[in-house]
Amino acid sequence: MIMKHAAPISPVEIDEASGTVLLRTTHSAYVLRVDRAAGTVRHVHWGAPLPLADAVALPVWTEHDNSFAGRWDGVEEYPVDGGARFGVPALDVRFTDGSSPLEPTVSDVTLRAHDHLVVRMRDRTRPLAWHLHYRVPADGDVLERWAEFHHTGTDDGEILLLRYASAHWPLPQRPAWRIGSVHGGWSSEGRLERPVLPVGETAIGSRRGHTGHHANPWAALDAGDAGEEHGEVWVVALAASGSWRLTVQRTAAGRTGVVAGEGHEGIELRLAPGGKHRTPVSLALHTGHGFGDASRGFHHHLRAHVLPHPEEPRPVLYNSWEATSFEVSEDNQLALARRAADLGAELFVLDDGWFRGRDDDRAGLGDWTPHPERFPRGLRPLADEVHRLGMAFGLWVEPEMVNADSDLFRHHPDWVLHLPDRTATELRNQLVLDFSRQEVTEWALSRLREVVVENAVDFLKWDFNRSFTEAGVHAAGPDARRVHVEHARGLYRVLDRLRADFPQLRIEACAGGGGRVDPGILARTDQVWTSDNTDAVDRLTIQHGFSQLYPAGVMSAWVTDSPNPLTGRVVPLRFRFHSAMAGVLGIGGDLTRWSDTALAEAAELIRVYKDIRPVVQHGRQYRLLTPGEGPLAAVQYVGEDGDRAVVLIWRPSTAFGPALPPLRLRGLDDGARYRDEETGRTWSGATLAGHGLPLPDLPPGDCASTLVRLRRVAAPGREE
């Protein structure tokens, strides 16, 4: 008998007769319908998988027929300002005559590739076209969308883009909605909330010129009945590293959708005749298996389709900042490097204070040559010794910033963001260089090339320590504030070219902690500094919020001194390590003051981390117990091949109460057996999931923690 293999199902299917398009991910379907007669593209379905025949037969939702209703509101894939549309537009423009309404029509629908759909639209009479792009990346559930705008005229004057979103994501009808997102501030990032979504417009975003500590460009929506591992969840994100906004609209008529785009109100872009603009990518997914599955879907997508080197293990780093601050010298850095190497660190990072004029934070930014008094021989002898010790050499830089007290500012005062008749505001004693200007980014690229080559740099910690103010351009004009989005594009160009020039260079993105974390920056960096707050207890909450969208393999986490330099909290070394071992482990304390006992314990914990690193950095993450919702917090990782699992358990404070129940694990094979590598006891996957892992004894007192390593020891269906 000859077996016939079914042809793979195309990720994009089109029914020409009805204009229906079906986009398939691994576990979901997204359906739209091109209505050429009405000149629009209407949304049909986003949720569980369905066949094309059913997609063709599905009706399109319509509003009540009355003169006060917006017949298109919530129905269109990409709503514009014009006609009977009263909802949030994805596209809003102003033409040279001052008019703004658009009258859309569909030009054509094409498959650019088997997984890439393009719907070309234009205004019926005006010289503006906009192309809607849909892409279905392989082996996952994330969809990608973006838009391109084209001024199709020749002598019609400029067109002003007032709102230019990447996508509008319509949601199905549900009786109620919750919106999940993170908020916070400097050193308090990632605070997760899921309030009820009210009728009206709910906006989250950043007006700061960077992604921001106070919010992050994603939102998770559910009907109020989803949990960590059950229920339908829809997540929308944006790959934007400048200013951005997500606007979630819920209408009284029962429609809900998310408009995702860069910029904010007042950030206008001008299209000259023949000009075009492409938006950042918006990413979204649907799952029927809760917030945890949604997170794992995004983790997989970022590793498979976004990160430059997802397969590489992120090294255990040592950073000198908290040990020496600005008081760096060749001698004290060499002493720290030798201790770090003895512990097992793989990367040594020299932080702020290494360059000319940098005795404190009031001077030196922009003058990227070694401090002549602190490093009279330059940085190369230090780099060479770090390499001899078996570690990579890293360097802190902040290329987008300048101090007024610097040679760079004295030579180029016009390079900073400013408006000619406004006083420039200094924050942290520094100003922002205008990376929307080619001469500025060319200078930055040239200087960084020299720094990397002259100092044998393997790793850059790229910082960004203030938000935008007076954010105009030198040649101020009607769209002078475009730097809120164009600055990030200049940053991308520098990073892309730098990485092309130095393929072995690795980069950590930092912005006073987690102030620039998004899928756009992750496409050009290898990890991100999660927060300037290294308090191991606070970090549990910060890391919980971070994990909603981003994988542990990009989450830089340090072990620092106790009492904590920021909070003053006293935390045992073991708890500090276990907190940081939930991501990319780093050490940031003053090793010259650690006792021999502490150094020995740290070396052993680093050895354990290297053993579990493949599971933590590349495995599937399961959030078992949420920080702050009970006496314990716990997270689990399962290796890519399913053979290993790691469980981290923390008890931040001691409280009297009943004995704690077993910890029910996730993601294991029910029919396999797993051995606890510390105790030697074995359990079936079914027992660990159903009954739970009996909790190991925790040390007495506050800030107790433990780590459990499990290894599969018998194949499915067989006893040990």
Short mmCIF file of C-alpha atoms in Angstrom, two decimals, residues 32-36 38-42 76-80 85 91 102-110 118-124 126-134 145 147-152:
data_model
loop_
_atom_site.label_atom_id
_atom_site.label_comp_id
_atom_site.label_asym_id
_atom_site.label_seq_id
_atom_site.Cartn_x
_atom_site.Cartn_y
_atom_site.Cartn_z
CA LEU A 32 -10.80 39.01 6.61
CA ARG A 33 -12.98 39.83 3.63
CA VAL A 34 -12.14 42.24 0.83
CA ASP A 35 -15.25 44.18 -0.15
CA ARG A 36 -14.35 45.86 -3.42
CA ALA A 38 -17.67 49.13 -0.57
CA GLY A 39 -13.96 49.91 -0.95
CA THR A 40 -12.90 48.37 2.32
CA VAL A 41 -11.56 45.27 4.06
CA ARG A 42 -13.82 43.87 6.75
CA GLU A 76 -12.85 47.23 9.29
CA GLU A 77 -9.37 45.78 9.28
CA TYR A 78 -7.85 49.25 8.93
CA PRO A 79 -10.28 52.06 9.74
CA VAL A 80 -9.61 55.51 8.32
CA ARG A 85 -16.77 56.22 10.84
CA LEU A 91 -5.10 56.36 9.49
CA LEU A 102 -10.48 59.76 3.24
CA GLU A 103 -12.59 57.77 0.79
CA PRO A 104 -10.89 54.35 0.55
CA THR A 105 -10.99 51.88 -2.27
CA VAL A 106 -9.21 48.57 -2.82
CA SER A 107 -6.60 48.42 -5.58
CA ASP A 108 -5.60 44.76 -5.41
CA VAL A 109 -4.87 41.80 -3.15
CA THR A 110 -1.69 39.79 -3.74
CA VAL A 118 -0.60 42.51 0.77
CA VAL A 119 -3.85 44.45 0.40
CA ARG A 120 -3.30 47.65 -1.55
CA MET A 121 -5.71 50.49 -0.89
CA ARG A 122 -5.88 54.11 -1.99
CA ASP A 123 -8.01 57.19 -1.73
CA ARG A 124 -10.57 57.37 -4.51
CA ARG A 126 -6.49 62.01 -3.68
CA PRO A 127 -2.81 61.02 -4.21
CA LEU A 128 -2.46 58.69 -1.22
CA ALA A 129 -2.15 54.90 -1.15
CA TRP A 130 -1.73 52.62 1.84
CA HIS A 131 -0.73 48.97 1.73
CA LEU A 132 -1.73 46.55 4.48
CA HIS A 133 0.77 43.76 5.07
CA TYR A 134 -0.02 40.46 6.81
CA ARG A 145 1.11 43.24 10.44
CA ALA A 147 1.35 49.35 6.84
CA GLU A 148 3.08 51.39 4.15
CA PHE A 149 1.96 54.85 2.98
CA HIS A 150 2.74 56.24 -0.46
CA HIS A 151 2.28 59.76 -1.79
CA THR A 152 1.37 58.94 -5.38
#
